[in-house]
Short mmCIF file of C-alpha atoms in Angstrom, two decimals:
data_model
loop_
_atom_site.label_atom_id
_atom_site.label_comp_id
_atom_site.label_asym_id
_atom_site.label_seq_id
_atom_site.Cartn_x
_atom_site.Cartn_y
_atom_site.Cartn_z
CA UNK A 18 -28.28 12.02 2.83
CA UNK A 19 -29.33 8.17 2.38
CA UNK A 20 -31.54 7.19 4.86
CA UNK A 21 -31.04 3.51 6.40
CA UNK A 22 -33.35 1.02 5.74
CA UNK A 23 -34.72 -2.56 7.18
CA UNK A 24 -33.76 -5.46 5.49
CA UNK A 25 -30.51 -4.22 4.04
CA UNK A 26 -29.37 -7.28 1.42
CA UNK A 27 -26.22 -8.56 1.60
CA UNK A 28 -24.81 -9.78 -1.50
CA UNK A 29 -23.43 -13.31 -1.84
CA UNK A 30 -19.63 -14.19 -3.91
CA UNK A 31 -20.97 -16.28 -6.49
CA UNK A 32 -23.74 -13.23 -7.36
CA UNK A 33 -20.96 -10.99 -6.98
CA UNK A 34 -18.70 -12.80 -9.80
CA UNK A 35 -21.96 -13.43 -11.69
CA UNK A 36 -22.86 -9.49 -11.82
CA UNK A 37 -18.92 -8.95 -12.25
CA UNK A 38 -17.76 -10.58 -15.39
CA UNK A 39 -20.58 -9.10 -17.72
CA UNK A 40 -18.31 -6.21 -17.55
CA UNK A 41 -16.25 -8.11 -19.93
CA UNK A 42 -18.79 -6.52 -22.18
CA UNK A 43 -19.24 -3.02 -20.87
CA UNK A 44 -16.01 -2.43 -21.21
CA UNK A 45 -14.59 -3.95 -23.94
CA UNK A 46 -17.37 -2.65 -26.21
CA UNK A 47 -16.27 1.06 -25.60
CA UNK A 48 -13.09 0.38 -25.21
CA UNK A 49 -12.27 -1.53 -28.48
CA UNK A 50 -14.11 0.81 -30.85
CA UNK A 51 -13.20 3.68 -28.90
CA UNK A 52 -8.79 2.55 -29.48
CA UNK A 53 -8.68 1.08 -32.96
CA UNK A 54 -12.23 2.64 -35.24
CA UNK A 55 -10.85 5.86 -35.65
CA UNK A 56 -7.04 4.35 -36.88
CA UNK A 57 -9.17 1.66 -38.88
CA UNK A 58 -10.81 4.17 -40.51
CA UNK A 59 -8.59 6.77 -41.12
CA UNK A 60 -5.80 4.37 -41.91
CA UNK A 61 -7.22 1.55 -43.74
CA UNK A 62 -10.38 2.18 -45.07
CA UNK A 63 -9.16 6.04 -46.78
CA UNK A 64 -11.82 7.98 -44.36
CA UNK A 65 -10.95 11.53 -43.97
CA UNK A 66 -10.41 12.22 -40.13
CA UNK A 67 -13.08 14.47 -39.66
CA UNK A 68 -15.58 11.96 -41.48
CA UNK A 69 -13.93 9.22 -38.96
CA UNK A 70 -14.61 10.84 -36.35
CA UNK A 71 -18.36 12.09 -37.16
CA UNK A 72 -18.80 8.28 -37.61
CA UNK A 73 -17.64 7.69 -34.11
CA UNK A 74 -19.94 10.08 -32.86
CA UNK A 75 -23.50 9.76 -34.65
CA UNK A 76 -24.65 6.36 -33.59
CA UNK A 77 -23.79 7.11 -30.10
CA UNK A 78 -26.64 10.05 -30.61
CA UNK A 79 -28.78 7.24 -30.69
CA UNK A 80 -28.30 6.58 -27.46
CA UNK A 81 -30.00 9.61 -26.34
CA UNK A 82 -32.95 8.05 -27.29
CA UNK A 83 -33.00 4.13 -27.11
CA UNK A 84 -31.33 4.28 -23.40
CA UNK A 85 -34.32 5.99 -21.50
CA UNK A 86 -36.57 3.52 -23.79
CA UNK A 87 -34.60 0.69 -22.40
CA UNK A 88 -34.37 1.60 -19.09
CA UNK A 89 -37.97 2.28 -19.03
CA UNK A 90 -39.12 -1.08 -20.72
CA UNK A 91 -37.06 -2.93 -17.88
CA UNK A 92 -38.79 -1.15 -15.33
CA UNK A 93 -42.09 -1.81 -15.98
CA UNK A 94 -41.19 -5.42 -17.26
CA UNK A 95 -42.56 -8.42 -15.16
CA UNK A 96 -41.78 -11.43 -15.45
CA UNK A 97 -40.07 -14.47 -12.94
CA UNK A 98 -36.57 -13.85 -14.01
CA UNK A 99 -37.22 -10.03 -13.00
CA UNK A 100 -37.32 -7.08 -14.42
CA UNK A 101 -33.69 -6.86 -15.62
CA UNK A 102 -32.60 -10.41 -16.59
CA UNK A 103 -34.43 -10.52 -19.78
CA UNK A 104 -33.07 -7.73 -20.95
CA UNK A 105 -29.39 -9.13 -20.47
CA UNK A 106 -30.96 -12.27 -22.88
CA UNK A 107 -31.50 -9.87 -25.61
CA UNK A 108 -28.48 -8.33 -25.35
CA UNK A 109 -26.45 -11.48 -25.35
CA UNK A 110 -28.26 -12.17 -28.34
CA UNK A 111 -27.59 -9.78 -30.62
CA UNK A 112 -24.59 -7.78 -29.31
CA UNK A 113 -21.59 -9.49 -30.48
CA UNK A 114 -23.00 -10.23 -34.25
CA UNK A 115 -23.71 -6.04 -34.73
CA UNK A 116 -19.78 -5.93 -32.88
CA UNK A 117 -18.20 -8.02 -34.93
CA UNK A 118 -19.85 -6.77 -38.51
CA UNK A 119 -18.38 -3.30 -37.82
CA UNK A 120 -14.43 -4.18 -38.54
CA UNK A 121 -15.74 -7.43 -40.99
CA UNK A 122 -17.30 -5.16 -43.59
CA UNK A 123 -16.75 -5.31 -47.71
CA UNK A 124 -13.69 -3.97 -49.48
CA UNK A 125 -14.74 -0.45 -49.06
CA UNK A 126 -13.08 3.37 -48.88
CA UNK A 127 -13.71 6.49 -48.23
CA UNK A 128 -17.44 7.53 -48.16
CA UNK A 129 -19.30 4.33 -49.39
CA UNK A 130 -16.86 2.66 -46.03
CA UNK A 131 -17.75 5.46 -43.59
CA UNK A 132 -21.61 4.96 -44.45
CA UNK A 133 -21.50 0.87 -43.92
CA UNK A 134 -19.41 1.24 -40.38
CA UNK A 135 -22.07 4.28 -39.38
CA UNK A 136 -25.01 1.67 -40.08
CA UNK A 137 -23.33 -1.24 -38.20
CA UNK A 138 -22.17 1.36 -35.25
CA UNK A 139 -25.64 1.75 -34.85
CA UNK A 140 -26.74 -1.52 -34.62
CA UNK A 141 -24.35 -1.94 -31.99
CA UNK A 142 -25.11 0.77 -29.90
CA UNK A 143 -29.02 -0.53 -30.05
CA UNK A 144 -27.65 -3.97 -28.84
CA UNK A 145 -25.81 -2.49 -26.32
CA UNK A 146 -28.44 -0.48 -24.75
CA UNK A 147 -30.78 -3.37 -24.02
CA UNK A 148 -27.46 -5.39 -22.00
CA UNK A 149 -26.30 -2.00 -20.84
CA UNK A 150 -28.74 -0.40 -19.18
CA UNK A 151 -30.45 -2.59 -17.14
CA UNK A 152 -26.98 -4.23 -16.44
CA UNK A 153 -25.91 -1.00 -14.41
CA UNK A 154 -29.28 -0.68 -12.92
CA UNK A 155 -29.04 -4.04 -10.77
CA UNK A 156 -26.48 -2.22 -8.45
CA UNK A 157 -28.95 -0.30 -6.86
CA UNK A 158 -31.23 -2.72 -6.55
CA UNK A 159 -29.15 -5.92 -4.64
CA UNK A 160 -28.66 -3.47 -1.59
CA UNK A 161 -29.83 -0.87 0.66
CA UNK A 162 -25.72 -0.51 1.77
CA UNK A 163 -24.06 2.60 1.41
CA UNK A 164 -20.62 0.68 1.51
CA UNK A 165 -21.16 -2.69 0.57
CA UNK A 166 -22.54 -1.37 -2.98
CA UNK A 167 -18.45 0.02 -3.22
CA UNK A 168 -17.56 -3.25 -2.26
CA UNK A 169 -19.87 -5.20 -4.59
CA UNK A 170 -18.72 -2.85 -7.55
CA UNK A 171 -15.13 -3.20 -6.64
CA UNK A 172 -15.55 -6.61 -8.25
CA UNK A 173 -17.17 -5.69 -11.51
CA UNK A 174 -13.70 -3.27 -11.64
CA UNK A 175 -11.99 -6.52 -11.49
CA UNK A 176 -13.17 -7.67 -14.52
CA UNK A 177 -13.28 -4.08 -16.27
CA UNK A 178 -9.68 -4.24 -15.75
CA UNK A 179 -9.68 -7.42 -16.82
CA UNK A 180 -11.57 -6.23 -19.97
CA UNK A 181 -9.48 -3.71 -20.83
CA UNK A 182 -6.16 -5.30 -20.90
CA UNK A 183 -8.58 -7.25 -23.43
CA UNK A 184 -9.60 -4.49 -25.48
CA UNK A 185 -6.00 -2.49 -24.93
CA UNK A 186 -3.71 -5.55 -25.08
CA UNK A 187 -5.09 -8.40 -26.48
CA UNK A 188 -7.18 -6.39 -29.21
CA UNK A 189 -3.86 -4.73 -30.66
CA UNK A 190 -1.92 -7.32 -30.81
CA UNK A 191 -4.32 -9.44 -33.07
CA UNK A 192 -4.71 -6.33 -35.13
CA UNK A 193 -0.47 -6.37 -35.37
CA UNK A 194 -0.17 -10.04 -35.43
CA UNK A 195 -0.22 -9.63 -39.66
CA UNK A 196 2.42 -6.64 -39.28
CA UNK A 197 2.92 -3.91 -37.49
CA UNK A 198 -0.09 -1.55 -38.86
CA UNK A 199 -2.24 -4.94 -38.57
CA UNK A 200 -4.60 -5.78 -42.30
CA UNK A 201 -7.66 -5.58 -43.19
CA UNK A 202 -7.85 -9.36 -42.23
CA UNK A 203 -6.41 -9.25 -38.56
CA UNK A 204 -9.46 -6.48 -38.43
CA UNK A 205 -11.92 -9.11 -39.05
CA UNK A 206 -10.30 -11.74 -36.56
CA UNK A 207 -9.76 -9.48 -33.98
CA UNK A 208 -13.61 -8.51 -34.29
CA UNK A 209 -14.55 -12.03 -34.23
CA UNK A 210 -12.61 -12.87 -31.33
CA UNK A 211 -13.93 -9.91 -29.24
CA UNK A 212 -17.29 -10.86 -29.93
CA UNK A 213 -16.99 -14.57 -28.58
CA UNK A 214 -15.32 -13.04 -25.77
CA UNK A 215 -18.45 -10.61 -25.14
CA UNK A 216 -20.98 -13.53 -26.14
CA UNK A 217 -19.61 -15.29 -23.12
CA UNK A 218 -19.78 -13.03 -20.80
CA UNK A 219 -23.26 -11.50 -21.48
CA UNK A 220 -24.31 -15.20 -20.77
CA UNK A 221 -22.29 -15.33 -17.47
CA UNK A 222 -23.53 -12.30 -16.35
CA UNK A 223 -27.42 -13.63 -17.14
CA UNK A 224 -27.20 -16.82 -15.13
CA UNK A 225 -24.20 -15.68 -12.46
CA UNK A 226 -27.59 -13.58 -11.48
CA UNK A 227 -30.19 -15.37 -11.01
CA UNK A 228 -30.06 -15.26 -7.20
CA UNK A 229 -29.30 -11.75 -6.94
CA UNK A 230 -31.32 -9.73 -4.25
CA UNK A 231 -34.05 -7.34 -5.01
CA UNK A 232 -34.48 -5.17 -2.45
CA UNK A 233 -35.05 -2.18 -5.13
CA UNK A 234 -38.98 -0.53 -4.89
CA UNK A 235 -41.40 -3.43 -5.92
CA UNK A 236 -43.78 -1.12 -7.94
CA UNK A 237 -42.53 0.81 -11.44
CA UNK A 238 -43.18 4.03 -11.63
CA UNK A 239 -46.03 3.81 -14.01
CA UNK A 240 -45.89 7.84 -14.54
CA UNK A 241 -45.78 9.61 -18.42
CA UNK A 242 -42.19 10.61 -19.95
CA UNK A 243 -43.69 14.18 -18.54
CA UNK A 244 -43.85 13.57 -14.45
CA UNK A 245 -40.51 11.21 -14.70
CA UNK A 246 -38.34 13.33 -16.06
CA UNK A 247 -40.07 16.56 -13.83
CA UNK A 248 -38.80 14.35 -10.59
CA UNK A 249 -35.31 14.06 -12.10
CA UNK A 250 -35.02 17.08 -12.84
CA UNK A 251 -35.61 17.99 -8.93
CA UNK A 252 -32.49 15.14 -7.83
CA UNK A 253 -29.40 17.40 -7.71
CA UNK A 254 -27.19 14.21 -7.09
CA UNK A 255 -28.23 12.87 -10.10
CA UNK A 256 -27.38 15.89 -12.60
CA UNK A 257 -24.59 16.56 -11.16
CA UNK A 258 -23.45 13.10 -10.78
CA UNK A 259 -24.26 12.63 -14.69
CA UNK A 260 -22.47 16.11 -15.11
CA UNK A 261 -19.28 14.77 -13.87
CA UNK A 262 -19.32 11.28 -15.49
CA UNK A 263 -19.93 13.02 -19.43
CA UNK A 264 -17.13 15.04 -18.41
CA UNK A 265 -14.66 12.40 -16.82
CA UNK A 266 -15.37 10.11 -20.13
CA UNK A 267 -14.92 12.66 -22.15
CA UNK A 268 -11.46 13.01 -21.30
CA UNK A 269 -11.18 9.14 -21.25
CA UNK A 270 -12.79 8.75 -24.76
CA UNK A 271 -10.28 11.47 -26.15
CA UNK A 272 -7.34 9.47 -24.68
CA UNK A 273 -8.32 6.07 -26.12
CA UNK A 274 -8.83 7.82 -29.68
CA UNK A 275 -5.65 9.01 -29.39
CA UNK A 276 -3.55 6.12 -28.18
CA UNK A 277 -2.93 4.68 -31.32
CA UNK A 278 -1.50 7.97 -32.84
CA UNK A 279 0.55 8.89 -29.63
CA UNK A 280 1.97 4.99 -29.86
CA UNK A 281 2.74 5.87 -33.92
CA UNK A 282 4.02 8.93 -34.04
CA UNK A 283 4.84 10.21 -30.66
CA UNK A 284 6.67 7.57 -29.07
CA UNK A 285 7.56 6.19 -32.76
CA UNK A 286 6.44 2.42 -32.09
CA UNK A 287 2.77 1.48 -33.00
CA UNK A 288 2.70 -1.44 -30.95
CA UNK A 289 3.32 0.63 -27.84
CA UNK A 290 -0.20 0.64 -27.61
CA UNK A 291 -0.36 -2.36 -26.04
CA UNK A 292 2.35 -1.92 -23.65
CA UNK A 293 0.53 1.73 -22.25
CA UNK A 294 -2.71 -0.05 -22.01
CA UNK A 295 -0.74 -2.86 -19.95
CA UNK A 296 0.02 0.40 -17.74
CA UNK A 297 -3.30 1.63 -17.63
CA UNK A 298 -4.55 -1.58 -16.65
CA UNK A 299 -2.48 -2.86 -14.33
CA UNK A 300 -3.54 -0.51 -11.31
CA UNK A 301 -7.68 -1.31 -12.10
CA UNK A 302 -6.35 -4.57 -11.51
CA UNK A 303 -4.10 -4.15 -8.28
CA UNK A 304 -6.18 -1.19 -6.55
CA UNK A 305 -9.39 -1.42 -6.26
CA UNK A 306 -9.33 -2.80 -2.35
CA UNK A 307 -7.14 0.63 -1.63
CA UNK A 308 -10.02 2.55 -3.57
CA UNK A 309 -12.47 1.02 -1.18
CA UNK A 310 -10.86 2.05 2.00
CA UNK A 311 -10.37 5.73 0.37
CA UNK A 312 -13.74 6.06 0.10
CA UNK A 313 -14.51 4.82 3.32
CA UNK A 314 -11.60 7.16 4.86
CA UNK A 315 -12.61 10.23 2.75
CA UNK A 316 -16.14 9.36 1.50
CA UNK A 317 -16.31 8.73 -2.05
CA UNK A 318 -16.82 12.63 -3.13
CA UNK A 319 -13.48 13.37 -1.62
CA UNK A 320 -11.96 9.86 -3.05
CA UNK A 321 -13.30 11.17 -6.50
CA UNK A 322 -11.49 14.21 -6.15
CA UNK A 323 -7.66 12.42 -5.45
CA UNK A 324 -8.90 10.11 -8.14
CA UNK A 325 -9.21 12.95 -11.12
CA UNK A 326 -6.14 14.61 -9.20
CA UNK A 327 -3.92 11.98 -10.12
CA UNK A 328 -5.48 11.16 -13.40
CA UNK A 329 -5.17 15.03 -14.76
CA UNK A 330 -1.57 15.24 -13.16
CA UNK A 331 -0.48 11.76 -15.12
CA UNK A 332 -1.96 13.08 -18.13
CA UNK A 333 -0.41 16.87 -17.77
CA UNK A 334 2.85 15.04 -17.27
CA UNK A 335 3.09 12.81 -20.47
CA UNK A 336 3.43 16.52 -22.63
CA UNK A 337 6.72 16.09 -21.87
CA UNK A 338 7.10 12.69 -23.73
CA UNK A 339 8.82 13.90 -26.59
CA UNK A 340 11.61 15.05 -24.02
CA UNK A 341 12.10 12.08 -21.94
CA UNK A 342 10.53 8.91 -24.39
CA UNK A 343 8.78 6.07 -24.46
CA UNK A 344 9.57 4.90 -20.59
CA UNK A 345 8.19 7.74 -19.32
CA UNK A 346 5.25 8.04 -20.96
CA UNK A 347 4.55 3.98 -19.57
CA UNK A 348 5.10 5.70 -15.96
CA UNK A 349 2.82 8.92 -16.71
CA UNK A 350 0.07 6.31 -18.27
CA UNK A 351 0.32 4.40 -14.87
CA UNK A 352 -0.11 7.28 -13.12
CA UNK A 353 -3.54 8.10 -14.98
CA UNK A 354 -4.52 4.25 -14.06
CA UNK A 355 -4.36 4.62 -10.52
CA UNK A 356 -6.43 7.72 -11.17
CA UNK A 357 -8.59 5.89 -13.83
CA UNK A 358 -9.54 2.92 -10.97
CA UNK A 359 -10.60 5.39 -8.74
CA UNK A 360 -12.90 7.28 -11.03
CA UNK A 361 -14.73 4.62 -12.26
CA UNK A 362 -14.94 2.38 -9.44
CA UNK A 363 -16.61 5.56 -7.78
CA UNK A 364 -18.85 6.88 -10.71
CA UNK A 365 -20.67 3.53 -10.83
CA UNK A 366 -20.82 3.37 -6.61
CA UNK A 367 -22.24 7.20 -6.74
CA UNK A 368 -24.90 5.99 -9.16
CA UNK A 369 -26.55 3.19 -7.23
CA UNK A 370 -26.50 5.23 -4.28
CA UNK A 371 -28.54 7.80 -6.31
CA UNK A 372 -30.45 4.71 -7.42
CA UNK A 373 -31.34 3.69 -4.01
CA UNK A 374 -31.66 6.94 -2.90
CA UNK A 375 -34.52 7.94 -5.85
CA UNK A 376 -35.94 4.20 -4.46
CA UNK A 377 -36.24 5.14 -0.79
CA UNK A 378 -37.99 9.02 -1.72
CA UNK A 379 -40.66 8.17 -4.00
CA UNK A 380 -41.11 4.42 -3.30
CA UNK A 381 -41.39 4.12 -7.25
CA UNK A 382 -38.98 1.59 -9.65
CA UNK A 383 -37.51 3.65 -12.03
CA UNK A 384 -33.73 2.30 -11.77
CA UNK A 385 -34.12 1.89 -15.47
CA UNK A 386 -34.92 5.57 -16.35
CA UNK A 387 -32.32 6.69 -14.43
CA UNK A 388 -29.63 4.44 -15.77
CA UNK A 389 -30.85 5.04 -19.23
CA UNK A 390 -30.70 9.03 -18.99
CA UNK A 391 -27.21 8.70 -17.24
CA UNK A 392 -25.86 5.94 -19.84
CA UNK A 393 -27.21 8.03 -23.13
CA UNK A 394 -25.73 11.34 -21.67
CA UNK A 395 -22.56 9.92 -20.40
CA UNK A 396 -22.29 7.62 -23.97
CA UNK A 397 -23.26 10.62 -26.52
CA UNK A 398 -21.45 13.28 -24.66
CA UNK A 399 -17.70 10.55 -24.03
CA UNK A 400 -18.28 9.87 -28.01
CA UNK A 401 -17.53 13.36 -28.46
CA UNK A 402 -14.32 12.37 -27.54
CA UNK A 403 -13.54 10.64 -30.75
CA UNK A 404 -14.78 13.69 -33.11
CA UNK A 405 -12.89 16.24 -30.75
CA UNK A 406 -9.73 14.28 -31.77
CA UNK A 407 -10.60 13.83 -35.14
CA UNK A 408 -10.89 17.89 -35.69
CA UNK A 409 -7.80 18.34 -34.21
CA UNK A 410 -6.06 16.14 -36.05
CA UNK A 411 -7.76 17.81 -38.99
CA UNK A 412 -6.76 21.14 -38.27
CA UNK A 413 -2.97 19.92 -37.51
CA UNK A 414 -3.34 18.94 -41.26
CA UNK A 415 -3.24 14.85 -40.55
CA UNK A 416 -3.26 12.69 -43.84
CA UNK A 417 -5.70 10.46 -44.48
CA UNK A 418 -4.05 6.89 -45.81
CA UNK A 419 -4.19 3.15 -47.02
CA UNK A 420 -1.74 0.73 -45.91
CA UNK A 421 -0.59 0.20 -49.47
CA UNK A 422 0.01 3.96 -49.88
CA UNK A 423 1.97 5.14 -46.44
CA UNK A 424 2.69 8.87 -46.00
CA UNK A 425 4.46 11.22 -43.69
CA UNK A 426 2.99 13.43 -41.65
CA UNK A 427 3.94 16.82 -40.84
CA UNK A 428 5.26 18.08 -38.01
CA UNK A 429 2.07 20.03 -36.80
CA UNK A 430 0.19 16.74 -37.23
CA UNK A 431 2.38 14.85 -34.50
CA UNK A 432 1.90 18.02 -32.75
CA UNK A 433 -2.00 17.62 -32.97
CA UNK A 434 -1.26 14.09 -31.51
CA UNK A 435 0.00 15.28 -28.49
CA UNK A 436 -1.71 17.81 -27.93
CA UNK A 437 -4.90 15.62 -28.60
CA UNK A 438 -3.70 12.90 -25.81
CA UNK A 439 -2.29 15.37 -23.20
CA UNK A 440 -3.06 18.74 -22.76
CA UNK A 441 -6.93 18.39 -24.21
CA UNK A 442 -7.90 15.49 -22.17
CA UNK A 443 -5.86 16.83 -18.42
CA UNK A 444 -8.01 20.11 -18.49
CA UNK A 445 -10.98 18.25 -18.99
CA UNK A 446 -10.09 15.76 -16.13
CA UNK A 447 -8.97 18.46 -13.61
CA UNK A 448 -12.61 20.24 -14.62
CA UNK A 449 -14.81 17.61 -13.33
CA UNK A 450 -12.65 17.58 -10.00
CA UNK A 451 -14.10 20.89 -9.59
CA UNK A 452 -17.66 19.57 -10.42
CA UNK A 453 -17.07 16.51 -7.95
CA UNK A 454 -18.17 19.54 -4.88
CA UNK A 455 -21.39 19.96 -6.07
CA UNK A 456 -22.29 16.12 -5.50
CA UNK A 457 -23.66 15.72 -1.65
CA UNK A 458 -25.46 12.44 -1.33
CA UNK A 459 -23.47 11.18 1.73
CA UNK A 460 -23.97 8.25 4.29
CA UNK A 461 -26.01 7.81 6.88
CA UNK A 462 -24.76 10.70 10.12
CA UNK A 463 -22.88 12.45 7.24
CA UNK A 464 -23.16 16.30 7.46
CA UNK A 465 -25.06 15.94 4.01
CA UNK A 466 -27.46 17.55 1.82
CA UNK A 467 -30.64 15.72 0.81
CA UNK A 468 -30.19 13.13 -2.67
CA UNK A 469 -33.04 15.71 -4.00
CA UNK A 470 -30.94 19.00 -3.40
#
């Protein structure tokens, strides 16, 4: 159970909206790669699918690695911005050039093309971490609130919503502007224009907090690798809470890989990628105040578990696309964003609780570390997603292509697609609903088990 505590911060707009709209970033940096690299690869560059999709995957290994580092190094930074803020700078600063190199590369196919993306995937994944993880770290650190950190967060879904009609709607359609399989040019502008859009926001999201609250433990946790991870270890909220996000984003990284596929040759209309992401969007968007008051109502364990409830049952229902068309699948998809809201809305309020929680036990600063494990797990395991597809695809004997040279696929590849985009990704999903009853950290006078288990 979270204790209360004195002093409890309360969070002002203009802090709020500055925290908020660096999720312009978060989102459309997973989100972007995660919908079109696979298709770029596969379909423009000649990259068998497997190879595509081991490409997806191995930078994101990375993370393992340079998120703890991060999270760490922001911890025990001091300086008078904080300990988080400068870490957004770097970001900002070298984020959107390692972006927009990975769909601006030279003229090259098959192996020589996988190897260049693979080296700039990295780079981006190394930018990322330093904006990343201390970015989802301030949370828990603006307030000892049990419910206001929902609310606060319920604006940063805002602008992940936001985000994502960016990365799902706006990204597509400057990759189809040229046709409707897009070029290798509309590639390059549509990875220049996301990476203004992120440059922007990474700023915004530096200055918007420069007033935010600290009322996170004043003193890092000065400890070896050794005795930090030995005291995670002992936080059941926190492995299972990590447990259930790798496996929720799993599901969700399958999806997006799959979404342009299920648009081509499911529904039969490439650009319907836009239109589902539209879908998916819209109820981020529209309900993220309901999503509050669920979690409120129910708590947010037993909001998580009507939020993957509704996203597994939207997913289980678009297998029957091929039956009923393209309308239904739009009404299945917005199913799985009402779902969608939910679960991420409540995976990032569950983690500053545990945040806050860790703060309040051992009086230590180690926000960082725990954002960094939880980011690298979530991020290597959900890129999983991509090579998971990719296989599939394989064994449903998918063709690799150029635009120049179009081919058809057989019948038991557009039966991989679907099967990649449905039935995969809703036992996943309806898995981690399951895992959602062994989280207990609950508010204060909540019949609750201890944050430590």
């Amino acid at each position: 159970m979270i204790t209360p505590a004195a002093g409890t911060a309360t969070v002002s707009r203009g802090v709020r909206l500055g925290y908020g709209v660096g999720s312009f970033c978060t989102a459309t940096v997973t989100a972007v790669p995660g919908l079109l690299l696979l298709y770029y690869m596969t379909n423009f560059l000649a990259v068998p699918a497997w190879l595509a999709g081991v490409v997806v995957t191995a930078p994101k290994v990375w993370d393992l690695f340079i998120n703890p580092m991060v999270g760490r190094w922001s911890d025990r930074t001091r300086s008078r911005m904080g300990p988080r803020r400068p870490w957004l700078l770097a970001g900002a600063c070298t984020l959107p050039i390692a972006f927009y190199l990975v769909f601006a590369g030279p003229p090259l196919t098959g192996v020589p093309a996988a190897l260049y993306i693979a080296a700039c995937f990295l780079a981006t994944a190394t930018a990322y971490a330093l904006f990343e993880v201390p970015y989802k770290a301030m949370p828990g650190e603006m307030t000892h609130d049990y419910h206001e950190r929902t609310s606060l967060l319920q604006w940063r879904m805002v602008f992940i919503g936001v985000a994502t009609a960016i990365a799902g709607v706006l990204a597509p359609a400057i990759v189809t502007s040229q046709g409707d399989d897009g070029t290798l040019a509309s590639y390059r502008l549509m990875g220049a224009t996301i990476a203004a859009i992120m440059l922007v926001s990474m700023l915004g999201a530096f200055f918007g907090t420069a007033r935010a609250p600290m009322t996170g433990a004043p003193e890092a946790d000065r400890g070896g690798w050794r005795e930090q991870f030995s005291a995670i270890k002992d936080n059941s909220a926190f492995l299972w809470l990590t447990v259930l996000a790798c496996t929720q984003m799993l599901a969700v990284s399958m999806m997006l890989a799959a979404a342009p596929y299920f648009a081509a040759y499911t529904i039969g209309a490439p650009t319907a990628t836009q239109t589902l992401f539209a879908a998916l969007v819209g109820p981020i968007l529209l309900t993220m105040p309901l999503w509050v008051r669920l979690a409120r109502r129910f708590d947010k364990r037993g909001a998580m578990i009507l939020a993957t409830v509704l996203f597994g049952g939207g997913t289980t229902a678009a297998i029957a696309t091929p039956l009923f068309g393209s309308a239904w699948a739009h009404v299945t998809i917005l199913v799985v964003g009402v779902g969608y809201a939910g679960v991420q809305l409540l995976q990032f309020s569950m983690l500053a609780d545990v945040i806050a929680s860790d703060a309040q036990r051992s009086g230590k600063r180690r926000a960082g570390v725990l954002t960094g494990l939880w980011t690298a797990i979530e991020s290597g395991v959900s890129s999983f997603g991509a090579l998971i597809f990719g296989i599939i695809l394989s064994l449903g004997g998918f063709i690799e292509s150029e635009p120049n040279r179009p081919v058809q696929q057989p019948d038991s590849a557009v039966t991989a697609v679907l099967i990649g985009q449905t039935a995969v990704p809703a036992l996943i999903i309806f898995a981690s609903a399951l895992m959602t009853l062994k989280y207990r950290l609950t508010p204060p006078g909540a019949p609750a088990s201890d944050a430590s288990g």
